[in-house]
Amino acid sequence: MLGKGVVGGGGGTKAPKPSFVSYVRPEEIHTNEKEVTEKEVTLHLLPGEQLLCEASTVLKYVQEDSCQRGIYGKLVCTDFKIAFLGDDESALDDDETQFKNKVIGENDITLHCVDQIYGVFDEKKKTLFGQLKKYPEKLIIHCKDLRVFHFCLRYTKEEEVKRIVSGIIHHTQAPKLLKRLFLFSYATASQNNTATHPRSHTVMFDTLKDWCWELERTKGNMKYKAVSVNEGYRVCERLPAYFVVPTPLPEEDIPRFQGHGIPIWCWSCHNGCALLKMSALPKEQDDGVLQIQKSFLDGIYKTIHRPPYEIVKTEDLSSNFLSLQDIQTAYSKFKQLFLIDNSTEFWDTDIKWFSLLESSSWLDVIRRCLKKAIEITECLEAQNVNVLLLEENASDLCCLISSLVQVMMDPHCRTRVGFQSLIQKEWIMGGHCFLDRCNHLRQSDKEEVPVFLLFLDCVWQLVHQHPLAFEFTETYLTVLSDSLYIPIFSTFFFNSPHQKDTNLGTESQDTQSKPLNLLTVWDWSVQFEPKAQTLLKNPLYVEKPKLEKGQRKGMRFKHQRQLSLPLTQSKSSPKRGFFREETDHLIKNLLGKRISKLINSSDELQDNFREFYDSWHSKPTDYHGLLLPHIEGPEIKVWAQRYLRWIPEAQILGGGRVATVSKLLEMMEEVQSLQEKIDKRHHSQEAPQAEAPSLLRTSARLSSLFPFALLQRHSSKPVLPTSGWKALGDEEDLAKREDESVDLGDV
């Protein structure tokens, strides 16, 4: 049963302290339940979802210090989510208040989204795991999307407390089998569902035709070919059924080491250069096997490195770059800055914000990724050399860097369909181990490494710096990151296409059994209504200009600044060369030798990078050409919408970028309305008003973290907490710390 009311409580089975404020006495709770039985909120279950355990009369606290207020209701756990069912009357009915997800409610937590569970025993917070001998007074759940939930179990029956706490711990922390994920229950239950969703235009890269189309789009079909040698995963379970290799490469070489040591095509530049990736050969101790491997690699290298026409620069990401441990450690520290239990904790740590942020090294990890992508872009764009990325399995940092390079160099990847196709090509078909990296199976020997989230954060830096160049918004990136933990979409729940096809039955020889058909995350209508989806599309995106008269239809747009880059041939700068199609073979040969020497010169590469970087930023931006981010210290920022959206104190009411966008939309609406009046001036009736996204109409009522934090409580506490004054010391010390008092809204 559920009851209505705001209840104060300190939580726990012990008697409250004298300072405790209670709006409803415990003995009144069951009376209230009987009075409002008809207002009980219904638990909505998805197809295949089953209720596992529940507890009534649970208090869900509002994060506020002076009086720990909350509403009480029912806490339930299903095989898909943890949900709190409270009184919905307090929710605003206003049409423009909610950016609602149709699958996950405001008080829902998917089991995969649970990060840590804590219990409060005698005012002490402890991590909960395994079998408990004593059950907590209060339950605190930290989520991977950085939400924090506080549940008081003070008024809940002891047996229900045991069931709900044990159930939540078990179903969120116990190791799972792949086939036992809710993904399969949902797919099985939805087999006969006749509901249809609009087909996404995203290229899935699960057919040979898709790869041929991408080769043609990038003009890479002159030097590279799509192959089907791995059809049915005969060669390698790690690789997709279809992929692209250099045309001169004999197909019989691909199976020799199960796809290892094979240069696989990622993307072709407008000048004919290409970005490739290669997984390392297995480490061997036997001298004979090592000699065979060396001979094999020499043959492969001669196939792709044929100076002066084809020159390859190799970039070993396994040894000269970040490690997965670096990423995991940095993010573990970084996320703790946003998992705030209450307002007091927020203000107490605010004074140490910059030192804590710097010590996490997360922003430095982002900077290093962007810098590496710019270095590779410089090789492709300015030096005119192919780049071969090397990694142990070519499925982590290769996915990250190759995707960033394409976002920077290919304007198609900055459209929504293009970006989704890029993720399908480089991450899904590229064999990124989402199941392991997100640790969806809760394996004790695996730690979560947020490589894909790091990629989205890097892309957000570009979106933040060059908003007019992207068809999608930061809200799109935020909900995409949230979708990592929603197990009704197959997109982010497998380690490889082979694992997905095998477990969904698409490889089954049994003609009687129908293969499971799962949704992809790109079906945004599953999660959001059309009005909410408008917030995923950037209304300020600069569309690609149409072809002018006389311009050939097949003519390819090139980067406007490519011929004005500093790395052009120059008599005063003999240490570098820049290929051009009209350059004769002799000059190509000379420049080729020169560039091959530069490949091994780190100082020279650093000089090339700086000149390339500075020159690009000194010119006006072409939103449909090459796009480079600023990577200086203050330019790499915290992705506020994702990381701060659940913290009321971090919001700026009526401010932030959303206010600027709202005003621009109002102006666009007015201009459109005037244009319609002009076009229809010969009609007597009044021209209809243009429809602007209603969710952005009243900027004064919006939060800077809109659409996730509309009309949230605003803290009136000072930037520097009173609890920190003693530690500040004298005036001189205060002056030294002045920069630490910068408001979070500026970060």
XYZ file of C-alpha atoms in Angstrom:
747
model
C 0.000 0.000 0.000
C 1.074 3.541 -0.618
C 0.310 6.601 1.414
C 0.439 10.249 0.643
C 2.423 12.724 2.688
C 5.697 14.415 3.368
C 7.504 12.708 6.179
C 10.576 13.779 8.109
C 12.884 11.149 9.460
C 16.478 10.535 10.319
C 16.213 6.907 9.238
C 17.018 3.766 11.151
C 15.548 1.473 13.762
C 16.868 3.478 16.725
C 14.896 6.221 18.421
C 15.288 9.628 16.744
C 17.489 12.344 18.180
C 15.794 15.266 19.984
C 16.455 17.541 16.977
C 14.459 15.281 14.677
C 11.474 16.926 12.951
C 8.518 14.745 12.002
C 5.531 15.942 10.021
C 3.680 12.653 10.324
C 3.965 10.419 13.366
C 4.936 6.777 12.675
C 1.706 5.505 14.185
C -0.256 7.642 11.684
C 1.342 6.092 8.647
C -0.840 2.995 8.387
C -3.948 5.122 8.964
C -2.952 7.359 6.069
C -2.412 4.338 3.863
C -6.008 3.223 4.282
C -7.293 6.703 3.492
C -5.496 7.027 0.146
C -5.555 3.495 -1.187
C -7.099 4.681 -4.420
C -4.082 6.908 -5.114
C -1.606 4.040 -5.155
C 0.756 4.338 -8.086
C 0.731 1.399 -10.470
C 3.959 -0.410 -11.289
C 4.374 -0.462 -15.068
C 6.140 -3.577 -16.324
C 7.790 -4.023 -19.711
C 7.171 -7.192 -21.744
C 8.963 -10.037 -19.946
C 9.596 -7.994 -16.782
C 8.837 -9.735 -13.475
C 8.424 -8.369 -9.971
C 10.977 -9.944 -7.611
C 10.517 -8.233 -4.249
C 8.958 -5.134 -2.694
C 8.725 -3.144 0.522
C 5.994 -0.739 1.616
C 6.222 2.438 3.684
C 9.697 3.348 2.468
C 10.770 6.975 2.697
C 12.540 8.480 -0.302
C 14.481 11.472 0.990
C 14.883 14.830 -0.671
C 18.548 15.825 -0.460
C 18.361 18.707 1.976
C 20.165 19.211 5.259
C 18.069 21.269 7.654
C 15.163 18.821 7.725
C 15.476 15.509 5.928
C 12.162 15.578 4.143
C 10.766 13.004 1.798
C 7.715 11.172 0.559
C 6.924 7.602 1.363
C 5.782 4.890 -0.937
C 6.742 1.450 -2.153
C 10.228 0.324 -3.162
C 10.218 -2.533 -5.660
C 12.834 -4.600 -7.455
C 12.165 -6.360 -10.756
C 14.499 -8.264 -13.053
C 14.891 -4.994 -15.017
C 14.922 -2.146 -12.503
C 14.608 -0.784 -8.998
C 11.631 1.564 -8.775
C 10.164 3.813 -6.133
C 6.406 4.265 -6.391
C 5.397 7.421 -4.573
C 2.659 10.022 -4.746
C 2.731 11.678 -8.169
C 0.600 14.665 -7.165
C 3.649 16.787 -6.471
C 4.800 16.418 -10.060
C 4.183 19.454 -12.226
C 1.501 18.923 -14.827
C 2.773 21.754 -16.979
C 3.311 20.720 -20.577
C 6.854 22.014 -20.730
C 8.267 20.647 -17.508
C 9.388 17.140 -18.293
C 11.915 15.570 -20.617
C 10.510 12.125 -19.974
C 12.033 8.826 -20.901
C 9.256 6.360 -21.761
C 11.303 3.356 -20.620
C 12.972 4.673 -17.450
C 11.004 6.856 -15.045
C 12.354 9.587 -12.788
C 12.465 7.179 -9.824
C 13.588 4.118 -11.797
C 17.101 2.651 -11.780
C 17.932 -0.155 -14.181
C 19.879 -2.931 -12.462
C 22.795 -2.270 -14.831
C 22.858 1.399 -13.807
C 23.548 0.657 -10.123
C 27.137 1.541 -9.245
C 27.421 1.172 -5.456
C 25.012 0.361 -2.625
C 25.561 1.737 0.883
C 23.812 1.146 4.167
C 23.671 3.441 7.183
C 24.229 1.696 10.531
C 24.220 3.878 13.672
C 24.900 6.991 11.558
C 27.824 5.270 9.801
C 27.804 4.673 6.052
C 29.113 1.293 4.883
C 29.307 -0.456 1.524
C 26.826 -3.330 1.210
C 27.668 -6.615 -0.515
C 27.011 -10.330 -0.134
C 24.906 -11.769 2.680
C 24.115 -9.346 5.511
C 23.927 -10.272 9.184
C 22.441 -6.904 10.081
C 20.209 -4.765 7.916
C 20.657 -1.007 7.499
C 18.552 1.884 8.765
C 18.938 3.702 5.466
C 19.731 2.551 1.923
C 21.833 4.775 -0.373
C 22.173 3.890 -4.058
C 24.805 5.514 -6.276
C 24.024 5.201 -9.986
C 26.294 5.122 -13.021
C 24.423 8.115 -14.442
C 25.459 9.876 -11.181
C 22.047 9.987 -9.528
C 22.005 9.373 -5.763
C 18.941 7.867 -4.039
C 18.326 7.825 -0.268
C 15.717 5.460 1.144
C 14.789 5.360 4.826
C 13.659 1.927 6.021
C 12.640 3.143 9.486
C 8.925 2.483 9.092
C 9.225 -0.635 6.935
C 8.451 -4.067 8.356
C 11.563 -6.017 9.264
C 10.800 -8.933 6.922
C 10.227 -6.556 4.013
C 13.503 -4.765 4.779
C 15.372 -8.069 4.599
C 13.706 -9.039 1.338
C 14.175 -5.736 -0.474
C 17.766 -5.096 0.669
C 18.888 -8.684 -0.008
C 17.071 -8.676 -3.350
C 18.625 -5.410 -4.539
C 22.125 -6.481 -3.478
C 21.825 -9.869 -5.155
C 20.295 -8.703 -8.444
C 22.709 -5.794 -8.892
C 25.953 -7.365 -7.683
C 25.865 -11.129 -8.214
C 27.654 -12.415 -11.352
C 25.272 -13.178 -14.208
C 25.173 -15.393 -17.250
C 24.713 -13.618 -20.565
C 21.518 -15.506 -21.372
C 20.033 -14.445 -18.011
C 20.155 -10.733 -18.834
C 16.786 -8.985 -19.122
C 17.726 -8.294 -22.743
C 16.692 -11.845 -23.661
C 13.530 -11.894 -21.530
C 12.398 -8.702 -23.231
C 13.247 -9.997 -26.703
C 11.412 -13.275 -26.134
C 8.309 -11.554 -24.738
C 8.303 -9.049 -27.603
C 8.505 -11.681 -30.359
C 4.827 -11.382 -31.237
C 4.608 -7.660 -30.624
C 3.153 -6.055 -33.725
C 4.215 -2.524 -32.771
C 6.562 -1.010 -35.328
C 9.094 1.749 -35.003
C 10.366 4.068 -37.736
C 13.365 2.530 -39.450
C 16.543 4.398 -38.633
C 18.635 5.615 -41.562
C 21.742 4.620 -39.617
C 24.079 2.390 -41.615
C 24.466 -0.795 -39.565
C 27.470 -2.237 -41.465
C 26.125 -5.774 -41.166
C 26.071 -6.354 -44.931
C 28.704 -6.224 -47.667
C 26.603 -3.563 -49.387
C 26.963 -1.210 -46.401
C 30.760 -1.400 -46.558
C 30.785 -0.873 -50.314
C 28.573 2.181 -49.831
C 30.986 3.626 -47.249
C 33.947 2.992 -49.550
C 32.179 4.818 -52.349
C 31.154 7.697 -50.069
C 34.742 8.301 -48.954
C 36.260 7.578 -52.409
C 38.254 4.751 -50.876
C 37.140 2.142 -53.420
C 40.123 2.859 -55.672
C 42.623 1.415 -53.161
C 40.529 -0.734 -50.828
C 38.049 -3.583 -51.167
C 35.259 -5.033 -49.017
C 35.742 -8.738 -48.318
C 33.417 -11.513 -47.163
C 36.104 -14.004 -46.172
C 34.796 -13.947 -42.567
C 31.191 -14.615 -43.528
C 29.736 -16.943 -40.897
C 32.742 -15.975 -38.731
C 34.825 -18.712 -40.350
C 38.117 -16.859 -39.879
C 37.734 -14.943 -36.636
C 34.971 -14.481 -34.067
C 36.442 -11.120 -33.079
C 36.013 -9.504 -36.501
C 32.713 -8.643 -38.231
C 31.421 -10.794 -41.050
C 32.443 -8.117 -43.572
C 35.216 -5.548 -43.482
C 37.600 -3.660 -45.781
C 41.279 -4.321 -46.542
C 43.846 -2.903 -49.025
C 43.168 -4.102 -52.562
C 46.667 -5.643 -53.079
C 46.283 -7.807 -49.938
C 45.706 -11.469 -50.871
C 42.544 -12.735 -49.160
C 44.261 -16.004 -48.279
C 46.544 -14.047 -45.900
C 43.628 -12.999 -43.690
C 42.972 -16.420 -42.043
C 46.645 -17.160 -41.309
C 46.624 -15.650 -37.828
C 42.833 -15.414 -37.379
C 42.719 -11.832 -38.607
C 45.599 -10.613 -36.436
C 48.301 -8.644 -38.256
C 45.874 -7.619 -41.016
C 45.519 -3.882 -41.823
C 41.794 -3.126 -41.663
C 40.465 0.026 -43.279
C 38.640 2.617 -41.163
C 38.248 5.667 -43.404
C 39.669 7.455 -46.461
C 40.598 11.126 -46.589
C 39.714 13.377 -49.538
C 43.355 13.329 -50.678
C 43.468 9.540 -50.955
C 45.186 8.823 -47.641
C 43.575 6.326 -45.315
C 43.261 5.517 -41.648
C 43.883 1.836 -40.893
C 44.014 -0.325 -37.780
C 45.705 -3.601 -36.949
C 45.579 -6.017 -34.021
C 48.882 -7.414 -32.787
C 49.948 -10.960 -33.484
C 49.841 -13.390 -30.539
C 53.002 -13.310 -28.424
C 55.155 -16.357 -29.027
C 58.299 -17.696 -27.343
C 59.278 -20.168 -30.052
C 61.951 -18.723 -32.371
C 60.589 -20.562 -35.377
C 57.069 -19.145 -34.909
C 58.506 -15.680 -34.289
C 60.394 -15.864 -37.589
C 57.207 -16.883 -39.412
C 55.352 -13.948 -37.827
C 58.118 -11.521 -38.773
C 58.125 -12.736 -42.354
C 54.327 -12.422 -42.486
C 54.367 -8.858 -41.122
C 57.143 -7.858 -43.531
C 54.982 -9.021 -46.417
C 51.947 -7.136 -45.086
C 53.997 -3.984 -44.569
C 55.360 -4.091 -48.118
C 51.781 -4.343 -49.357
C 50.684 -1.110 -47.692
C 54.003 0.785 -47.564
C 55.143 1.408 -51.135
C 57.028 4.689 -51.265
C 56.840 7.151 -52.820
C 53.166 6.545 -53.635
C 51.970 4.853 -50.461
C 53.652 5.795 -47.187
C 52.465 4.507 -43.847
C 53.065 5.951 -40.409
C 52.420 3.509 -37.579
C 50.972 4.628 -34.249
C 51.272 2.039 -31.478
C 48.499 2.880 -29.002
C 49.396 -0.022 -26.708
C 52.792 1.376 -25.741
C 52.890 5.080 -26.568
C 49.545 6.207 -25.241
C 47.045 5.829 -22.410
C 46.427 2.473 -20.811
C 42.987 1.154 -19.896
C 44.117 1.325 -16.272
C 44.813 5.060 -16.668
C 41.271 5.602 -17.937
C 39.678 3.463 -15.242
C 41.607 5.113 -12.395
C 40.950 8.655 -13.622
C 37.209 8.137 -14.026
C 36.868 6.392 -10.651
C 38.258 9.512 -8.967
C 36.406 11.914 -11.233
C 32.907 10.492 -10.696
C 33.229 10.828 -6.922
C 33.091 14.627 -7.374
C 29.463 14.318 -8.501
C 28.086 11.546 -6.310
C 26.976 14.038 -3.666
C 24.872 12.740 -0.777
C 23.564 16.114 0.432
C 23.902 19.861 0.211
C 26.350 20.092 3.121
C 28.728 17.701 1.388
C 28.489 19.763 -1.788
C 29.445 23.021 -0.077
C 32.125 21.428 2.081
C 33.906 20.077 -1.003
C 33.277 23.160 -3.144
C 36.324 24.958 -1.773
C 38.511 22.035 -2.912
C 36.820 21.702 -6.301
C 39.765 22.585 -8.537
C 42.334 20.548 -6.637
C 40.014 17.515 -6.610
C 39.253 17.959 -10.293
C 42.920 18.202 -11.198
C 43.933 15.231 -9.061
C 41.415 13.005 -10.864
C 43.311 13.571 -14.190
C 40.092 12.938 -16.186
C 40.309 16.230 -18.091
C 43.959 15.495 -18.863
C 42.944 12.083 -20.237
C 40.452 13.864 -22.524
C 43.129 16.349 -23.598
C 45.573 13.566 -24.460
C 42.945 11.788 -26.586
C 42.106 14.955 -28.515
C 45.790 15.752 -29.007
C 46.494 12.270 -30.362
C 43.579 12.585 -32.778
C 44.895 15.969 -33.985
C 48.365 14.468 -34.520
C 46.886 11.734 -36.712
C 44.713 14.267 -38.532
C 47.862 16.283 -39.299
C 49.512 13.205 -40.831
C 46.506 12.493 -43.047
C 45.639 16.063 -44.001
C 49.010 17.810 -44.172
C 51.722 15.172 -44.517
C 49.611 13.104 -46.893
C 50.590 9.777 -45.341
C 48.465 6.779 -44.372
C 48.221 6.070 -40.642
C 48.115 2.555 -39.186
C 46.858 2.312 -35.595
C 48.219 -0.624 -33.614
C 46.694 -2.153 -30.491
C 46.575 -5.593 -28.927
C 43.035 -6.341 -30.148
C 42.364 -3.046 -31.981
C 39.066 -2.748 -30.112
C 39.543 -0.092 -27.425
C 41.831 2.861 -28.094
C 41.716 2.159 -31.835
C 37.928 2.638 -31.730
C 38.339 5.833 -29.713
C 41.047 7.524 -31.788
C 39.798 6.460 -35.231
C 36.305 7.746 -34.360
C 37.632 11.097 -33.111
C 39.704 11.563 -36.270
C 36.641 10.968 -38.426
C 34.501 13.385 -36.392
C 37.193 16.040 -36.892
C 37.766 15.391 -40.604
C 34.452 14.155 -42.004
C 31.435 16.504 -41.718
C 29.118 13.543 -42.402
C 30.103 12.160 -38.987
C 28.834 15.376 -37.399
C 25.271 14.701 -38.548
C 23.132 12.483 -36.345
C 22.811 9.669 -38.878
C 26.504 9.927 -39.724
C 27.530 9.855 -36.069
C 25.352 6.817 -35.364
C 26.756 5.072 -38.437
C 30.268 5.885 -37.211
C 29.542 4.216 -33.856
C 28.123 1.177 -35.651
C 31.204 0.913 -37.863
C 34.027 1.628 -35.419
C 32.584 0.442 -32.090
C 29.891 -2.177 -32.692
C 31.384 -3.853 -35.782
C 34.868 -2.912 -34.601
C 34.430 -5.360 -31.733
C 34.565 -3.031 -28.733
C 33.822 -5.238 -25.733
C 30.841 -3.353 -24.316
C 29.785 -6.349 -22.228
C 33.184 -6.470 -20.495
C 34.045 -2.752 -20.437
C 30.675 -1.902 -18.841
C 30.865 -5.120 -16.775
C 27.206 -5.832 -17.466
C 27.668 -9.372 -16.138
C 29.186 -8.132 -12.839
C 32.203 -10.395 -13.149
C 34.497 -10.025 -10.126
C 37.643 -10.357 -12.252
C 36.658 -7.445 -14.502
C 36.649 -3.734 -13.742
C 34.533 -1.234 -15.604
C 36.591 0.846 -18.050
C 34.511 3.679 -19.580
C 36.258 3.908 -22.975
C 33.033 4.716 -24.841
C 32.043 7.346 -22.282
C 35.498 8.885 -22.751
C 34.792 9.079 -26.489
C 31.446 10.811 -25.880
C 33.144 13.268 -23.513
C 35.749 14.063 -26.185
C 32.987 14.611 -28.749
C 31.181 16.846 -26.243
C 34.293 19.052 -26.081
C 34.010 19.530 -29.849
C 30.251 20.137 -29.675
C 30.758 22.667 -26.889
C 33.471 24.531 -28.799
C 31.893 24.326 -32.275
C 28.106 23.983 -31.715
C 27.174 25.131 -35.240
C 29.110 22.235 -36.801
C 26.985 19.463 -35.252
C 23.470 18.403 -36.147
C 22.994 16.842 -32.702
C 23.059 18.451 -29.266
C 24.772 17.758 -25.967
C 21.424 16.382 -24.754
C 21.716 13.748 -27.483
C 25.158 12.767 -26.187
C 23.865 12.668 -22.598
C 20.942 10.337 -23.331
C 23.227 8.212 -25.499
C 25.529 7.748 -22.496
C 22.492 6.837 -20.356
C 21.452 4.223 -22.921
C 24.547 2.162 -22.117
C 22.624 0.790 -19.125
C 19.188 0.102 -20.649
C 19.045 -3.628 -21.476
C 16.273 -3.610 -24.024
C 18.655 -2.435 -26.761
C 21.213 -4.848 -28.159
C 23.615 -2.079 -29.213
C 25.773 -1.904 -26.076
C 25.371 -5.371 -24.549
C 27.713 -7.579 -26.568
C 31.457 -7.926 -27.056
C 31.310 -8.626 -30.784
C 28.905 -9.135 -33.701
C 29.605 -12.878 -33.468
C 28.539 -12.996 -29.807
C 25.365 -11.108 -30.627
C 24.430 -13.234 -33.652
C 25.160 -16.478 -31.802
C 23.079 -15.619 -28.748
C 20.168 -14.137 -30.672
C 19.873 -17.234 -32.830
C 20.663 -15.607 -36.178
C 23.378 -18.237 -36.704
C 21.160 -21.146 -35.681
C 20.712 -23.996 -38.150
C 17.307 -24.776 -36.650
C 14.794 -23.500 -39.172
C 11.926 -24.025 -36.718
C 13.203 -21.475 -34.191
C 12.715 -17.841 -35.032
C 15.761 -15.660 -34.245
C 15.252 -13.000 -31.599
C 14.897 -9.505 -32.956
C 16.128 -6.796 -30.595
C 15.780 -3.059 -30.789
C 18.758 -0.830 -31.455
C 19.351 2.283 -29.424
C 18.962 4.354 -32.611
C 15.176 3.856 -32.446
C 14.791 7.028 -30.362
C 10.987 6.825 -30.511
C 11.194 3.924 -28.047
C 12.549 6.256 -25.368
C 11.159 9.674 -26.257
C 8.025 11.293 -27.626
C 8.436 13.433 -30.782
C 8.420 16.685 -28.787
C 11.208 15.441 -26.524
C 13.177 14.259 -29.561
C 13.371 17.854 -30.802
C 15.893 18.459 -28.027
C 18.227 15.923 -29.626
C 18.503 17.972 -32.828
C 20.487 21.206 -32.952
C 18.292 24.003 -34.393
C 21.396 26.152 -34.960
C 23.202 23.566 -37.082
C 24.667 25.067 -40.247
C 23.380 22.964 -43.122
C 25.749 21.950 -45.886
C 25.480 24.448 -48.757
C 23.791 23.218 -51.917
C 25.682 22.820 -55.173
C 25.799 25.966 -57.245
C 24.753 26.065 -60.880
C 27.378 24.632 -63.167
C 28.917 22.574 -60.385
C 29.197 18.882 -61.203
C 26.862 16.676 -59.150
C 29.594 14.192 -58.398
C 32.078 16.871 -57.420
C 33.372 16.358 -53.881
C 33.566 19.179 -51.376
C 37.080 19.579 -50.010
C 38.290 21.346 -46.930
C 38.524 25.025 -47.823
C 41.713 25.539 -45.869
C 43.647 22.519 -47.144
C 45.800 24.464 -49.575
C 46.592 27.185 -47.074
C 47.907 24.868 -44.373
C 51.479 25.545 -43.208
C 52.682 22.146 -44.378
C 52.665 23.011 -48.070
C 55.852 22.799 -50.135
C 58.024 25.749 -49.304
C 61.601 26.620 -50.214
C 62.156 28.179 -46.820
C 61.050 25.031 -45.026
C 62.909 22.068 -46.548
C 62.177 19.734 -43.632
C 58.655 18.814 -44.685
C 56.667 18.065 -47.789
C 53.021 18.034 -48.838
C 51.792 15.701 -51.589
C 49.651 17.102 -54.355
C 48.195 15.178 -57.245
C 49.840 17.426 -59.825
C 53.327 16.976 -58.322
C 55.515 14.881 -60.619
C 56.935 11.501 -59.655
C 60.444 12.798 -58.992
C 59.262 15.347 -56.424
C 56.971 12.755 -54.878
C 59.959 10.446 -54.506
C 62.085 13.106 -52.842
C 59.286 14.201 -50.544
C 58.485 10.592 -49.745
C 62.027 9.932 -48.539
C 61.948 13.134 -46.557
C 58.691 12.220 -44.848
C 59.864 8.700 -44.072
C 62.685 10.254 -42.064
C 60.285 12.518 -40.247
C 58.225 9.578 -39.048
C 60.902 8.620 -36.552
C 61.574 12.158 -35.351
C 59.389 12.992 -32.347
C 60.700 16.580 -32.132
C 59.900 17.169 -35.772
C 56.416 15.686 -35.339
C 55.831 17.979 -32.363
C 56.824 20.968 -34.497
C 54.512 19.802 -37.282
C 51.649 19.400 -34.838
C 52.061 22.862 -33.292
C 52.311 24.609 -36.642
C 49.318 22.713 -38.022
C 47.266 23.365 -34.876
C 48.092 27.085 -34.595
C 47.542 27.721 -38.290
C 44.106 26.095 -38.290
C 42.929 28.096 -35.284
C 44.152 31.344 -36.832
C 41.605 31.086 -39.662
C 37.786 31.255 -39.762
C 36.038 27.941 -39.131
C 34.574 25.987 -42.019
C 31.796 23.999 -40.368
C 31.782 21.497 -43.234
C 35.524 21.067 -43.394
C 38.275 20.147 -41.013
C 37.373 20.801 -37.367
C 39.940 20.939 -34.589
C 39.309 21.490 -30.870
C 41.167 23.853 -28.569
C 43.144 21.705 -26.141
C 44.805 24.321 -23.933
C 44.207 23.932 -20.186
C 41.064 26.058 -19.658
C 39.493 24.951 -22.956
C 38.901 21.369 -21.764
C 35.812 21.623 -19.584
C 33.581 19.484 -17.414
C 30.557 18.138 -19.285
C 28.193 19.917 -16.916
C 24.910 18.608 -18.303
C 25.892 14.978 -17.763
C 27.879 15.211 -14.560
C 26.120 18.009 -12.653
C 22.504 17.597 -13.766
C 21.298 15.983 -10.523
C 22.929 18.540 -8.181
C 20.563 21.497 -7.548
C 23.359 23.665 -6.132
C 25.262 23.486 -9.426
C 22.411 24.934 -11.483
C 21.935 28.469 -12.735
C 18.233 29.267 -12.926
C 17.398 31.180 -16.093
C 21.036 31.085 -17.190
C 23.677 29.034 -18.933
C 23.873 28.171 -22.608
C 20.257 27.024 -22.716
C 19.119 30.616 -22.114
C 21.171 31.801 -25.091
C 19.794 29.059 -27.328
C 16.260 29.878 -26.173
C 16.653 33.530 -27.167
C 18.074 32.545 -30.541
C 15.123 30.229 -31.132
C 12.728 33.043 -30.269
C 14.460 35.226 -32.869
C 14.320 32.418 -35.441
C 10.615 31.980 -34.727
C 10.002 35.700 -35.215
C 11.944 35.784 -38.488
C 10.077 32.717 -39.749
C 6.763 34.257 -38.781
C 7.595 37.491 -40.612
C 8.667 35.516 -43.681
C 5.369 33.645 -43.706
C 3.454 36.922 -43.472
C 5.403 38.290 -46.431
C 4.819 35.140 -48.459
C 1.093 35.227 -47.706
C 0.561 38.985 -47.846
C -1.953 38.566 -50.669
C -4.153 36.442 -48.377
C -6.578 38.144 -46.049
C -6.222 35.690 -43.176
C -3.564 36.025 -40.522
C -0.455 33.954 -41.145
C -0.093 31.094 -38.661
C 2.604 31.396 -36.040
C 5.640 29.208 -36.544
C 6.040 26.427 -34.041
C 9.191 26.630 -31.955
C 10.085 23.830 -29.540
C 7.756 24.577 -26.613
C 10.242 23.087 -24.184
C 12.512 26.082 -24.782
C 9.986 28.910 -24.861
C 10.466 30.429 -21.419
C 14.174 30.689 -20.744
C 13.627 32.469 -17.420
C 12.119 29.278 -16.007
C 14.859 27.005 -17.283
C 17.890 25.720 -15.451
C 21.366 25.812 -16.969
C 21.221 22.004 -16.837
C 17.959 21.790 -18.812
C 16.267 19.499 -19.801
C 17.234 17.292 -16.861
C 16.926 19.922 -14.127
C 13.974 22.177 -14.857
C 12.753 24.334 -11.939
C 14.894 22.497 -9.418
C 15.429 23.898 -5.938
C 18.125 26.579 -5.948
C 20.508 26.677 -3.023
C 20.956 30.060 -1.348
C 24.166 29.027 0.383
C 27.331 31.039 -0.253
C 29.993 29.948 -2.715
C 32.367 29.434 0.194
C 30.775 27.312 2.926
C 30.745 28.651 6.477
C 32.299 25.397 7.641
C 35.396 26.274 5.656
C 36.075 29.713 7.086
C 38.265 28.434 9.907
C 40.483 26.653 7.437
C 40.902 29.770 5.299
C 43.188 31.544 7.773
C 44.148 35.197 7.433
C 43.497 37.646 4.588
C 46.680 36.703 2.762
C 45.654 33.066 2.757
C 42.167 34.050 1.605
C 43.607 36.011 -1.309
C 45.634 32.997 -2.387
C 42.457 30.886 -2.493
C 40.334 33.458 -4.240
C 40.325 31.532 -7.488
C 38.958 28.478 -5.703
C 35.667 30.235 -5.038
C 34.671 30.297 -8.695
C 31.108 29.089 -9.074
C 30.603 25.641 -10.644
C 28.452 27.170 -13.342
C 31.602 28.596 -14.931
C 33.418 25.283 -15.108
